[in-house]
Amino acid sequence: MRIPGGYQMKVENNSLNSVSANQADRIRQAEKAPNAENSQQVSGSKDRAELSEQARTLTKAKDAFKSSPAADTERVNRIKEQVENGTYTVPIEKLAEAMLSRLRDV
């Protein structure tokens, strides 16, 4: 089953394939004779839903986002205004250090 956003959800009902002909006959007979004396109880099925790896990753990211501290809105607004005015300058030293540290981690 496709879920909007490209995620997938897999739903399986393994018991559908394991219903024997005898059980199917009992089900049909029970449906024809609905009174309690002639109907037989059919064992319950075990449905299973499984999330895709992508959905599990998205859930982890969502949980991490919820537990992270809120952004410094004043700083964000100040930088946003500087970008819009064309006055924002990239701190070259900080950028270079961040790039080098990421390369070292790889």
Short mmCIF file of C-alpha atoms in Angstrom, two decimals:
data_model
loop_
_atom_site.label_atom_id
_atom_site.label_comp_id
_atom_site.label_asym_id
_atom_site.label_seq_id
_atom_site.Cartn_x
_atom_site.Cartn_y
_atom_site.Cartn_z
CA MET A 1 0.00 0.00 0.00
CA ARG A 2 1.44 3.39 -1.00
CA ILE A 3 1.11 6.22 1.50
CA PRO A 4 1.40 9.84 0.31
CA GLY A 5 4.97 11.04 0.48
CA GLY A 6 6.42 7.87 -1.04
CA TYR A 7 6.20 5.76 2.10
CA GLN A 8 5.09 2.17 2.00
CA MET A 9 3.08 0.13 4.41
CA LYS A 10 2.93 -3.64 4.14
CA VAL A 11 -0.09 -5.42 5.56
CA GLU A 12 -0.11 -9.19 5.68
CA ASN A 13 -2.79 -11.64 6.70
CA ASN A 14 -0.96 -14.94 6.75
CA SER A 15 -3.99 -16.83 7.96
CA LEU A 16 -5.86 -16.25 4.69
CA ASN A 17 -3.47 -18.54 2.86
CA SER A 18 -3.54 -21.19 5.57
CA VAL A 19 -7.31 -21.74 5.63
CA SER A 20 -7.85 -25.37 4.69
CA ALA A 21 -10.64 -26.60 2.47
CA ASN A 22 -12.26 -28.17 5.54
CA GLN A 23 -12.26 -24.85 7.37
CA ALA A 24 -13.64 -23.09 4.29
CA ASP A 25 -16.49 -25.63 4.14
CA ARG A 26 -17.26 -25.05 7.83
CA ILE A 27 -17.32 -21.30 7.25
CA ARG A 28 -19.72 -21.68 4.31
CA GLN A 29 -21.97 -23.98 6.35
CA ALA A 30 -21.93 -21.57 9.29
CA GLU A 31 -22.93 -18.72 7.00
CA LYS A 32 -25.82 -20.76 5.57
CA ALA A 33 -27.08 -21.90 9.00
CA PRO A 34 -26.69 -18.90 11.30
CA ASN A 35 -28.30 -20.51 14.35
CA ALA A 36 -25.99 -21.36 17.25
CA GLU A 37 -26.44 -25.13 17.01
CA ASN A 38 -25.19 -25.50 13.44
CA SER A 39 -22.55 -22.79 13.35
CA GLN A 40 -18.98 -23.51 14.31
CA GLN A 41 -16.41 -21.11 15.69
CA VAL A 42 -13.62 -20.28 13.25
CA SER A 43 -10.29 -19.50 14.81
CA GLY A 44 -9.32 -15.83 14.70
CA SER A 45 -6.73 -14.63 12.27
CA LYS A 46 -3.59 -12.74 13.18
CA ASP A 47 -3.20 -9.67 11.01
CA ARG A 48 0.16 -7.98 10.89
CA ALA A 49 1.26 -4.50 9.82
CA GLU A 50 4.89 -3.69 9.18
CA LEU A 51 6.43 -0.25 8.67
CA SER A 52 9.04 0.21 5.98
CA GLU A 53 12.59 1.16 6.97
CA GLN A 54 11.95 4.64 5.56
CA ALA A 55 8.89 5.08 7.78
CA ARG A 56 10.86 3.93 10.85
CA THR A 57 13.63 6.42 10.03
CA LEU A 58 11.08 9.20 9.62
CA THR A 59 9.56 8.33 13.00
CA LYS A 60 12.99 8.47 14.65
CA ALA A 61 13.71 11.84 13.03
CA LYS A 62 10.34 13.18 14.14
CA ASP A 63 10.99 12.05 17.72
CA ALA A 64 14.46 13.62 17.68
CA PHE A 65 13.01 16.88 16.36
CA LYS A 66 10.40 16.94 19.14
CA SER A 67 13.06 16.44 21.81
CA SER A 68 15.50 19.03 20.38
CA PRO A 69 15.64 22.53 21.86
CA ALA A 70 13.70 25.26 20.10
CA ALA A 71 15.57 27.43 17.61
CA ASP A 72 16.79 30.86 18.65
CA THR A 73 14.05 32.75 16.80
CA GLU A 74 15.71 36.12 17.37
CA ARG A 75 18.94 34.93 15.73
CA VAL A 76 17.05 33.22 12.90
CA ASN A 77 15.06 36.40 12.19
CA ARG A 78 18.21 38.54 12.29
CA ILE A 79 20.03 36.29 9.78
CA LYS A 80 16.92 36.02 7.60
CA GLU A 81 16.70 39.82 7.46
CA GLN A 82 20.42 40.09 6.58
CA VAL A 83 20.00 37.56 3.75
CA GLU A 84 16.97 39.43 2.38
CA ASN A 85 18.86 42.76 2.54
CA GLY A 86 21.98 41.26 0.96
CA THR A 87 24.11 42.16 3.99
CA TYR A 88 24.72 38.63 5.30
CA THR A 89 28.29 37.47 5.04
CA VAL A 90 29.31 33.87 5.43
CA PRO A 91 31.84 33.44 8.26
CA ILE A 92 34.55 31.81 6.11
CA GLU A 93 36.64 30.48 9.01
CA LYS A 94 33.66 28.80 10.66
CA LEU A 95 32.54 27.31 7.35
CA ALA A 96 36.03 25.95 6.59
CA GLU A 97 36.38 24.44 10.07
CA ALA A 98 32.96 22.78 9.83
CA MET A 99 33.83 21.33 6.41
CA LEU A 100 37.19 20.02 7.63
CA SER A 101 35.68 18.44 10.74
CA ARG A 102 33.11 16.61 8.64
CA LEU A 103 35.83 15.35 6.31
CA ARG A 104 37.78 14.08 9.30
CA ASP A 105 34.72 12.15 10.51
CA VAL A 106 34.34 10.37 7.18
#
